[in-house]
XYZ file of C-alpha atoms in Angstrom:
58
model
C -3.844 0.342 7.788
C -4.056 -1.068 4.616
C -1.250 2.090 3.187
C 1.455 -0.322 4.867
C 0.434 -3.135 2.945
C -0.603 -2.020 -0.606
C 1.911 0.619 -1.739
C 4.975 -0.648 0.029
C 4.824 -4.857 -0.591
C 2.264 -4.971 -3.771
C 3.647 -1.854 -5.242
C -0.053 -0.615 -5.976
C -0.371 3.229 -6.186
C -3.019 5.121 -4.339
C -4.683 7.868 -5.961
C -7.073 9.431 -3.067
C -5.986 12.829 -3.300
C -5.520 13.414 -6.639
C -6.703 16.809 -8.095
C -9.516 15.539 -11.191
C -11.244 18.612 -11.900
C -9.336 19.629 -15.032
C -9.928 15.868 -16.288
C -13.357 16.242 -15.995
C -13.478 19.567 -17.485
C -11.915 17.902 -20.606
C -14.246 15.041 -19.852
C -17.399 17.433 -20.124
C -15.985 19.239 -23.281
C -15.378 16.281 -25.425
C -18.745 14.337 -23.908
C -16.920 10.993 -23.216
C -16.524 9.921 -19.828
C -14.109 6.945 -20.124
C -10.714 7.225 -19.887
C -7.079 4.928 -19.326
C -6.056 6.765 -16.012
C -2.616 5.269 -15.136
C 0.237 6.311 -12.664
C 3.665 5.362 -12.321
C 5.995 5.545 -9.793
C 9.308 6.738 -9.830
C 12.059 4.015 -10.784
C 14.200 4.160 -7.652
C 15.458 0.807 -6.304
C 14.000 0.753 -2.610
C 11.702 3.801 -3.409
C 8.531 4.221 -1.228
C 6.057 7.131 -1.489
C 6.997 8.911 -4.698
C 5.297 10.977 -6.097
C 2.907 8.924 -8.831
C 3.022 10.292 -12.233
C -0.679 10.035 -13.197
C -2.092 10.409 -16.745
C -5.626 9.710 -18.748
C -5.567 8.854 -22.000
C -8.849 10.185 -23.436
């Protein structure tokens, strides 16, 4: 329910099915566990559901 709401009219992005194993592999390697994770949407006028291109900054 809430999909409708967030990502269309607040332009939040959801990350629920993003794939974080390789982050915590680098994560476990380097023994620091915070991170800047960030995504950004595509910059289409009108846009919904793009694909959100997510990076951590260790």
């Amino acid at each position: 329910m809430l999909h409708r709401i967030l990502i269309p009219l607040l332009g939040l992005s959801i990350g629920e099915l993003w794939a974080l194993d390789e982050l915590a592999a680098a994560c476990a390697a380097r023994r620091r566990y915070d991170v800047f994770l960030t995504a950004q949407p595509l910059n289409l006028l009108g846009g919904v559901g793009s694909p959100a291109n997510a990076m951590a900054i260790l």
